[in-house]
Amino acid sequence: MNAWLGVVSAEHVRRAVDLGIAQIGHGKRSGLARMKAGDVLVYYSPVESIGDRDPLREFTALGVIEEGEIWQADEGCFKPFRRRVRYEPFTPVPLGDVRSRLALTSTPNWGYQLRRGLIPLDGNDVEILRSATS
């Protein structure tokens, strides 16, 4: 089992949870192809909506990648790639509440890596986030 951190606005995370899907990197296939069934996906939302200037900085969802193929959805002029996810009940966790305990945030300039949109996440960090939401 691997764990992944996807960086997505909270508004888009809520839609993904409602649909039971993962969509990464503005609908690109490459990030989804790195994931395997059974992997954990955690979403971090730096903002509520794309274009917002006010930071949100919350971990907003946690789920497990399900069996099945990546497919391309058709939303008119937007055709994002997606895959199925079984989301767990999860209350958003402010970064400030867990920052001092996460391997993710343990190095200087840790936030720079978030620009990639999808990064590996330490399994212990997953457990810290699971316990912080309960």
N, CA, C and O atoms as a DFTB+ gen file, in Angstrom:
536 C
 N C O
     1  1       0.844      -1.177       0.000
     2  2       0.000       0.000       0.000
     3  2       0.886       1.235       0.000
     4  3       1.816       1.349       0.798
     5  1       0.586       2.153      -0.903
     6  2       1.241       3.448      -0.924
     7  2       0.225       4.487      -0.496
     8  3      -0.980       4.234      -0.510
     9  1       0.708       5.642      -0.121
    10  2      -0.173       6.755       0.222
    11  2       0.251       7.960      -0.609
    12  3       1.430       8.158      -0.902
    13  1      -0.744       8.754      -0.977
    14  2      -0.533       9.897      -1.853
    15  2      -1.227      11.119      -1.279
    16  3      -2.270      11.013      -0.633
    17  1      -0.638      12.270      -1.522
    18  2      -1.259      13.541      -1.155
    19  2      -1.576      14.289      -2.448
    20  3      -0.679      14.624      -3.221
    21  1      -2.848      14.541      -2.666
    22  2      -3.289      15.330      -3.808
    23  2      -3.604      16.741      -3.351
    24  3      -4.226      16.931      -2.306
    25  1      -3.189      17.715      -4.109
    26  2      -3.411      19.118      -3.767
    27  2      -4.516      19.653      -4.674
    28  3      -4.327      19.816      -5.880
    29  1      -5.675      19.922      -4.067
    30  2      -6.876      20.285      -4.811
    31  2      -7.707      21.240      -3.968
    32  3      -7.742      21.100      -2.745
    33  1      -8.372      22.201      -4.584
    34  2      -9.225      23.127      -3.829
    35  2     -10.320      22.346      -3.098
    36  3     -10.755      21.294      -3.567
    37  1     -10.759      22.859      -1.961
    38  2     -11.781      22.190      -1.155
    39  2     -13.081      22.014      -1.930
    40  3     -13.752      20.991      -1.791
    41  1     -13.437      22.989      -2.734
    42  2     -14.649      22.903      -3.546
    43  2     -14.587      21.691      -4.477
    44  3     -15.567      20.957      -4.599
    45  1     -13.454      21.478      -5.127
    46  2     -13.299      20.339      -6.037
    47  2     -13.208      19.016      -5.275
    48  3     -13.656      17.983      -5.773
    49  1     -12.633      19.042      -4.079
    50  2     -12.584      17.832      -3.266
    51  2     -13.995      17.382      -2.896
    52  3     -14.308      16.195      -2.988
    53  1     -14.843      18.312      -2.482
    54  2     -16.221      17.939      -2.123
    55  2     -16.935      17.284      -3.308
    56  3     -17.673      16.316      -3.127
    57  1     -16.722      17.796      -4.496
    58  2     -17.345      17.207      -5.691
    59  2     -16.794      15.799      -5.932
    60  3     -17.552      14.886      -6.259
    61  1     -15.483      15.622      -5.773
    62  2     -14.879      14.300      -5.961
    63  2     -15.439      13.300      -4.956
    64  3     -15.729      12.158      -5.311
    65  1     -15.592      13.722      -3.709
    66  2     -16.142      12.838      -2.682
    67  2     -17.582      12.471      -3.031
    68  3     -17.969      11.307      -2.928
    69  1     -18.371      13.452      -3.441
    70  2     -19.767      13.192      -3.828
    71  2     -19.856      12.190      -4.975
    72  3     -20.751      11.345      -4.997
    73  1     -18.930      12.282      -5.926
    74  2     -18.929      11.392      -7.086
    75  2     -18.200      10.068      -6.842
    76  3     -18.329       9.131      -7.629
    77  1     -17.432       9.994      -5.746
    78  2     -16.657       8.790      -5.469
    79  2     -15.505       8.594      -6.426
    80  3     -15.179       7.468      -6.802
    81  1     -14.884       9.707      -6.822
    82  2     -13.803       9.641      -7.808
    83  2     -12.567      10.391      -7.325
    84  3     -12.637      11.212      -6.411
    85  1     -11.447      10.094      -7.951
    86  2     -10.226      10.887      -7.809
    87  2      -9.972      11.562      -9.139
    88  3     -10.136      10.967     -10.204
    89  1      -9.572      12.804      -9.055
    90  2      -9.182      13.576     -10.240
    91  2      -8.024      14.458      -9.790
    92  3      -8.161      15.229      -8.840
    93  1      -6.899      14.348     -10.460
    94  2      -5.665      15.013     -10.045
    95  2      -5.112      15.846     -11.198
    96  3      -5.294      15.507     -12.367
    97  1      -4.435      16.937     -10.853
    98  2      -3.705      17.702     -11.871
    99  2      -4.574      18.224     -12.989
   100  3      -4.219      18.110     -14.162
   101  1      -5.720      18.802     -12.634
   102  2      -6.632      19.366     -13.631
   103  2      -7.082      18.326     -14.654
   104  3      -7.254      18.625     -15.835
   105  1      -7.271      17.087     -14.166
   106  2      -7.818      16.040     -15.017
   107  2      -6.810      15.242     -15.813
   108  3      -7.191      14.452     -16.676
   109  1      -5.526      15.433     -15.541
   110  2      -4.508      14.673     -16.280
   111  2      -4.486      13.208     -15.828
   112  3      -4.843      12.900     -14.691
   113  1      -4.076      12.332     -16.704
   114  2      -4.057      10.895     -16.435
   115  2      -2.843      10.453     -15.622
   116  3      -2.933       9.496     -14.853
   117  1      -1.720      11.130     -15.780
   118  2      -0.443      10.642     -15.252
   119  2      -0.454      10.410     -13.738
   120  3       0.064       9.392     -13.280
   121  1      -1.015      11.301     -12.969
   122  2      -1.054      11.118     -11.515
   123  2      -1.883       9.928     -11.108
   124  3      -1.493       9.165     -10.224
   125  1      -3.025       9.763     -11.745
   126  2      -3.893       8.627     -11.435
   127  2      -3.216       7.307     -11.774
   128  3      -3.421       6.307     -11.085
   129  1      -2.416       7.297     -12.822
   130  2      -1.732       6.077     -13.257
   131  2      -0.670       5.636     -12.253
   132  3      -0.287       4.467     -12.242
   133  1      -0.198       6.532     -11.425
   134  2       0.790       6.178     -10.396
   135  2       0.150       5.426      -9.241
   136  3       0.838       4.719      -8.506
   137  1      -1.154       5.569      -9.074
   138  2      -1.869       4.950      -7.957
   139  2      -2.313       3.540      -8.316
   140  3      -2.590       3.230      -9.475
   141  1      -2.372       2.698      -7.296
   142  2      -2.833       1.317      -7.444
   143  2      -4.014       1.089      -6.500
   144  3      -4.178       1.806      -5.514
   145  1      -4.832       0.082      -6.814
   146  2      -5.932      -0.290      -5.925
   147  2      -5.374      -0.572      -4.531
   148  3      -4.365      -1.262      -4.386
   149  1      -6.033      -0.037      -3.517
   150  2      -5.591      -0.197      -2.133
   151  2      -4.743       0.952      -1.622
   152  3      -4.552       1.085      -0.413
   153  1      -4.232       1.783      -2.517
   154  2      -3.470       2.954      -2.084
   155  2      -4.401       3.956      -1.404
   156  3      -5.592       4.026      -1.707
   157  1      -3.841       4.716      -0.494
   158  2      -4.590       5.765       0.206
   159  2      -4.343       7.091      -0.493
   160  3      -3.216       7.410      -0.872
   161  1      -5.414       7.857      -0.656
   162  2      -5.326       9.205      -1.214
   163  2      -5.848      10.189      -0.174
   164  3      -6.978      10.066       0.299
   165  1      -5.021      11.157       0.173
   166  2      -5.416      12.239       1.068
   167  2      -5.398      13.515       0.249
   168  3      -4.458      13.772      -0.503
   169  1      -6.440      14.306       0.400
   170  2      -6.465      15.604      -0.273
   171  2      -6.090      16.707       0.709
   172  3      -6.574      16.752       1.839
   173  1      -5.210      17.599       0.244
   174  2      -4.866      18.829       0.959
   175  2      -5.390      19.980       0.120
   176  3      -5.143      20.049      -1.084
   177  1      -6.114      20.881       0.765
   178  2      -6.701      22.023       0.055
   179  2      -6.085      23.321       0.561
   180  3      -6.378      23.762       1.672
   181  1      -5.235      23.929      -0.257
   182  2      -4.645      25.203       0.152
   183  2      -5.669      26.339       0.163
   184  3      -5.515      27.313       0.901
   185  1      -6.725      26.208      -0.666
   186  2      -7.766      27.241      -0.765
   187  2      -9.146      26.574      -0.881
   188  3      -9.254      25.384      -1.178
   189  1     -10.182      27.360      -0.643
   190  2     -11.551      26.882      -0.802
   191  2     -11.883      26.674      -2.279
   192  3     -12.394      25.621      -2.662
   193  1     -11.596      27.670      -3.098
   194  2     -11.891      27.606      -4.532
   195  2     -10.694      28.116      -5.317
   196  3      -9.936      28.954      -4.829
   197  1     -10.526      27.610      -6.533
   198  2      -9.438      28.067      -7.391
   199  2      -9.555      29.577      -7.577
   200  3     -10.637      30.095      -7.853
   201  1      -8.440      30.270      -7.423
   202  2      -8.421      31.716      -7.578
   203  2      -8.558      32.476      -6.269
   204  3      -8.334      33.686      -6.236
   205  1      -8.924      31.786      -5.181
   206  2      -9.043      32.456      -3.880
   207  2      -7.681      32.956      -3.419
   208  3      -6.658      32.304      -3.627
   209  1      -7.691      34.103      -2.803
   210  2      -6.464      34.647      -2.230
   211  2      -6.328      34.295      -0.753
   212  3      -5.222      34.272      -0.215
   213  1      -7.450      34.023      -0.103
   214  2      -7.412      33.666       1.311
   215  2      -7.067      32.182       1.456
   216  3      -7.734      31.329       0.869
   217  1      -6.032      31.873       2.231
   218  2      -5.640      30.470       2.386
   219  2      -6.633      29.692       3.246
   220  3      -7.232      30.237       4.173
   221  1      -6.797      28.419       2.926
   222  2      -7.604      27.507       3.733
   223  2      -6.687      26.582       4.522
   224  3      -6.821      26.472       5.740
   225  1      -5.766      25.925       3.849
   226  2      -4.739      25.052       4.442
   227  2      -5.338      23.959       5.327
   228  3      -5.081      23.897       6.530
   229  1      -6.144      23.101       4.701
   230  2      -6.752      21.982       5.414
   231  2      -6.582      20.676       4.632
   232  3      -6.543      20.667       3.401
   233  1      -6.484      19.591       5.372
   234  2      -6.591      18.265       4.783
   235  2      -8.092      17.997       4.720
   236  3      -8.762      18.033       5.752
   237  1      -8.629      17.731       3.538
   238  2     -10.072      17.781       3.351
   239  2     -10.749      16.441       3.043
   240  3     -11.975      16.361       3.111
   241  1     -10.010      15.407       2.712
   242  2     -10.628      14.100       2.456
   243  2      -9.559      13.019       2.500
   244  3      -8.368      13.276       2.323
   245  1     -10.034      11.783       2.745
   246  2      -9.155      10.626       2.777
   247  2      -9.940       9.446       2.229
   248  3     -11.070       9.193       2.646
   249  1      -9.334       8.724       1.293
   250  2     -10.009       7.570       0.710
   251  2      -9.027       6.525       0.235
   252  3      -7.813       6.731       0.255
   253  1      -9.570       5.399      -0.192
   254  2      -8.775       4.283      -0.683
   255  2      -9.124       4.056      -2.153
   256  3     -10.297       3.974      -2.519
   257  1      -8.103       3.958      -2.978
   258  2      -8.294       3.727      -4.411
   259  2      -8.907       2.344      -4.605
   260  3      -8.428       1.360      -4.041
   261  1      -9.962       2.277      -5.402
   262  2     -10.650       1.016      -5.658
   263  2     -10.100       0.335      -6.914
   264  3      -9.388       0.944      -7.713
   265  1     -10.447      -0.928      -7.062
   266  2     -10.120      -1.660      -8.288
   267  2     -10.815      -0.971      -9.456
   268  3     -11.845      -0.320      -9.280
   269  1     -10.261      -1.116     -10.615
   270  2     -10.903      -0.567     -11.800
   271  2      -9.962       0.291     -12.605
   272  3      -8.907       0.721     -12.140
   273  1     -10.378       0.520     -13.812
   274  2      -9.569       1.267     -14.772
   275  2      -9.758       2.770     -14.621
   276  3     -10.766       3.240     -14.094
   277  1      -8.781       3.495     -15.086
   278  2      -8.888       4.944     -15.240
   279  2      -9.758       5.186     -16.466
   280  3      -9.596       4.515     -17.485
   281  1     -10.670       6.131     -16.376
   282  2     -11.498       6.449     -17.535
   283  2     -11.514       7.957     -17.754
   284  3     -11.150       8.739     -16.876
   285  1     -11.942       8.335     -18.938
   286  2     -12.026       9.752     -19.286
   287  2     -13.495      10.166     -19.298
   288  3     -14.302       9.641     -20.065
   289  1     -13.813      11.112     -18.437
   290  2     -15.173      11.636     -18.361
   291  2     -15.378      12.663     -19.470
   292  3     -14.415      13.206     -20.012
   293  1     -16.623      12.921     -19.796
   294  2     -16.947      13.910     -20.819
   295  2     -17.864      14.959     -20.211
   296  3     -19.052      14.720     -19.992
   297  1     -17.295      16.114     -19.946
   298  2     -18.061      17.236     -19.404
   299  2     -18.088      18.372     -20.427
   300  3     -17.814      19.526     -20.097
   301  1     -18.412      18.040     -21.638
   302  2     -18.433      19.036     -22.706
   303  2     -17.033      19.337     -23.174
   304  3     -16.366      18.474     -23.745
   305  1     -16.575      20.564     -22.936
   306  2     -15.237      20.950     -23.393
   307  2     -14.135      20.471     -22.442
   308  3     -12.953      20.635     -22.742
   309  1     -14.504      19.885     -21.307
   310  2     -13.533      19.383     -20.334
   311  2     -13.673      17.867     -20.261
   312  3     -14.764      17.351     -20.019
   313  1     -12.561      17.150     -20.472
   314  2     -12.583      15.686     -20.503
   315  2     -11.515      15.134     -19.552
   316  3     -10.477      14.639     -19.992
   317  1     -11.784      15.226     -18.237
   318  2     -10.790      14.791     -17.253
   319  2     -10.724      13.270     -17.103
   320  3     -11.706      12.567     -17.341
   321  1      -9.562      12.782     -16.707
   322  2      -9.390      11.377     -16.363
   323  2      -9.740      11.196     -14.890
   324  3      -9.489      12.076     -14.067
   325  1     -10.328      10.031     -14.567
   326  2     -10.787       9.763     -13.208
   327  2     -10.592       8.293     -12.874
   328  3     -10.402       7.447     -13.748
   329  1     -10.646       8.022     -11.574
   330  2     -10.725       6.635     -11.103
   331  2     -11.520       6.591      -9.817
   332  3     -11.666       7.608      -9.140
   333  1     -12.032       5.432      -9.475
   334  2     -12.913       5.264      -8.319
   335  2     -12.131       5.283      -7.006
   336  3     -11.013       4.779      -6.906
   337  1     -12.775       5.890      -6.002
   338  2     -12.215       5.975      -4.661
   339  2     -13.334       5.707      -3.661
   340  3     -14.456       6.185      -3.831
   341  1     -13.025       4.943      -2.623
   342  2     -13.951       4.760      -1.503
   343  2     -13.489       5.712      -0.401
   344  3     -12.480       5.470       0.263
   345  1     -14.236       6.787      -0.218
   346  2     -13.864       7.793       0.772
   347  2     -14.330       7.381       2.159
   348  3     -15.408       6.811       2.327
   349  1     -13.506       7.677       3.139
   350  2     -13.834       7.422       4.535
   351  2     -14.485       8.671       5.123
   352  3     -14.247       9.778       4.639
   353  1     -15.306       8.504       6.161
   354  2     -15.806       9.698       6.853
   355  2     -14.603      10.519       7.329
   356  3     -13.673       9.978       7.927
   357  1     -14.628      11.807       7.064
   358  2     -13.451      12.625       7.349
   359  2     -13.880      14.061       7.597
   360  3     -14.531      14.676       6.753
   361  1     -13.520      14.586       8.738
   362  2     -13.741      15.993       9.058
   363  2     -12.462      16.742       8.701
   364  3     -11.379      16.314       9.101
   365  1     -12.552      17.851       7.958
   366  2     -11.330      18.573       7.591
   367  2     -10.425      18.858       8.794
   368  3     -10.890      19.196       9.883
   369  1      -9.130      18.711       8.562
   370  2      -8.117      18.903       9.598
   371  2      -7.248      20.087       9.209
   372  3      -6.546      20.030       8.200
   373  1      -7.283      21.167      10.000
   374  2      -6.404      22.306       9.701
   375  2      -4.925      21.904       9.787
   376  3      -4.524      21.197      10.711
   377  1      -4.141      22.347       8.844
   378  2      -2.717      22.057       8.828
   379  2      -2.072      22.411      10.167
   380  3      -1.250      21.650      10.676
   381  1      -2.430      23.537      10.731
   382  2      -1.835      23.982      11.994
   383  2      -2.030      23.015      13.141
   384  3      -1.225      22.996      14.072
   385  1      -3.085      22.207      13.098
   386  2      -3.361      21.245      14.171
   387  2      -2.420      20.047      14.155
   388  3      -2.233      19.399      15.185
   389  1      -1.822      19.741      13.004
   390  2      -1.001      18.529      12.886
   391  2       0.398      18.792      12.332
   392  3       1.221      17.878      12.278
   393  1       0.665      19.987      11.937
   394  2       1.925      20.303      11.245
   395  2       3.166      19.822      11.992
   396  3       4.088      19.296      11.369
   397  1       3.208      19.985      13.282
   398  2       4.404      19.623      14.052
   399  2       4.611      18.117      14.146
   400  3       5.684      17.674      14.556
   401  1       3.608      17.315      13.774
   402  2       3.697      15.853      13.886
   403  2       3.889      15.142      12.552
   404  3       4.097      13.929      12.537
   405  1       3.827      15.852      11.442
   406  2       3.866      15.226      10.122
   407  2       5.274      15.181       9.531
   408  3       6.022      16.155       9.614
   409  1       5.626      14.042       8.934
   410  2       6.881      13.951       8.182
   411  2       6.824      14.904       6.982
   412  3       7.838      15.486       6.596
   413  1       5.636      15.056       6.401
   414  2       5.425      15.934       5.247
   415  2       5.962      17.334       5.480
   416  3       6.537      17.937       4.574
   417  1       5.781      17.851       6.675
   418  2       6.115      19.248       6.972
   419  2       7.394      19.396       7.794
   420  3       7.645      20.458       8.363
   421  1       8.197      18.347       7.859
   422  2       9.360      18.350       8.746
   423  2      10.604      19.036       8.184
   424  3      11.552      19.295       8.926
   425  1      10.614      19.331       6.895
   426  2      11.801      19.943       6.300
   427  2      11.529      21.403       5.945
   428  3      10.385      21.790       5.709
   429  1      12.593      22.212       5.909
   430  2      12.403      23.602       5.469
   431  2      11.861      23.622       4.035
   432  3      12.181      22.747       3.230
   433  1      11.067      24.593       3.738
   434  2      10.481      24.752       2.399
   435  2       9.665      23.539       1.958
   436  3       9.586      23.245       0.766
   437  1       9.060      22.839       2.910
   438  2       8.290      21.628       2.615
   439  2       7.153      21.907       1.635
   440  3       6.800      21.034       0.842
   441  1       6.574      23.108       1.674
   442  2       5.420      23.419       0.840
   443  2       5.732      23.496      -0.641
   444  3       4.826      23.407      -1.469
   445  1       6.995      23.659      -0.986
   446  2       7.363      23.775      -2.399
   447  2       6.952      22.542      -3.198
   448  3       6.533      22.658      -4.350
   449  1       7.069      21.363      -2.591
   450  2       6.730      20.111      -3.287
   451  2       5.245      20.012      -3.633
   452  3       4.871      19.255      -4.528
   453  1       4.397      20.767      -2.936
   454  2       2.960      20.714      -3.202
   455  2       2.609      21.235      -4.591
   456  3       1.533      20.938      -5.109
   457  1       3.487      21.992      -5.185
   458  2       3.234      22.525      -6.530
   459  2       3.091      21.421      -7.573
   460  3       2.510      21.641      -8.636
   461  1       3.617      20.237      -7.275
   462  2       3.514      19.120      -8.216
   463  2       2.092      18.567      -8.290
   464  3       1.737      17.908      -9.267
   465  1       1.278      18.829      -7.269
   466  2      -0.119      18.405      -7.297
   467  2      -0.385      17.026      -6.751
   468  3      -1.481      16.762      -6.258
   469  1       0.593      16.132      -6.826
   470  2       0.467      14.783      -6.276
   471  2       1.845      14.338      -5.834
   472  3       2.790      14.309      -6.623
   473  1       1.948      13.985      -4.539
   474  2       3.232      13.557      -3.996
   475  2       3.018      12.340      -3.098
   476  3       1.932      12.157      -2.547
   477  1       4.050      11.509      -2.948
   478  2       3.950      10.394      -2.004
   479  2       3.764      10.932      -0.582
   480  3       4.280      11.995      -0.234
   481  1       3.027      10.187       0.221
   482  2       2.755      10.591       1.604
   483  2       3.161       9.453       2.531
   484  3       2.868       8.288       2.260
   485  1       3.819       9.785       3.599
   486  2       4.263       8.822       4.595
   487  2       3.050       8.148       5.258
   488  3       2.079       8.817       5.609
   489  1       3.114       6.823       5.425
   490  2       2.017       6.077       6.040
   491  2       1.695       6.544       7.447
   492  3       0.530       6.542       7.846
   493  1       2.705       6.944       8.204
   494  2       2.467       7.451       9.554
   495  2       1.674       8.764       9.503
   496  3       0.845       9.028      10.374
   497  1       1.934       9.578       8.486
   498  2       1.163      10.822       8.323
   499  2      -0.309      10.512       8.081
   500  3      -1.183      11.228       8.568
   501  1      -0.585       9.449       7.331
   502  2      -1.975       9.041       7.086
   503  2      -2.650       8.718       8.413
   504  3      -3.779       9.144       8.654
   505  1      -1.972       7.973       9.270
   506  2      -2.560       7.602      10.557
   507  2      -2.752       8.812      11.463
   508  3      -3.732       8.876      12.206
   509  1      -1.836       9.766      11.412
   510  2      -1.996      11.013      12.195
   511  2      -3.243      11.749      11.717
   512  3      -4.021      12.242      12.533
   513  1      -3.437      11.826      10.410
   514  2      -4.610      12.532       9.876
   515  2      -5.895      11.778      10.179
   516  3      -6.907      12.403      10.496
   517  1      -5.882      10.467      10.090
   518  2      -7.071       9.676      10.442
   519  2      -7.458       9.912      11.899
   520  3      -8.636      10.089      12.209
   521  1      -6.479       9.913      12.784
   522  2      -6.783      10.078      14.204
   523  2      -7.195      11.518      14.528
   524  3      -7.948      11.745      15.475
   525  1      -6.713      12.479      13.757
   526  2      -7.060      13.891      14.016
   527  2      -8.490      14.200      13.646
   528  3      -9.061      15.163      14.157
   529  1      -9.088      13.411      12.770
   530  2     -10.444      13.685      12.305
   531  2     -11.495      13.001      13.178
   532  3     -12.682      13.307      13.064
   533  1     -11.082      12.093      14.036
   534  2     -12.082      11.384      14.856
   535  2     -12.275      12.013      16.215
   536  3     -13.079      11.528      17.010
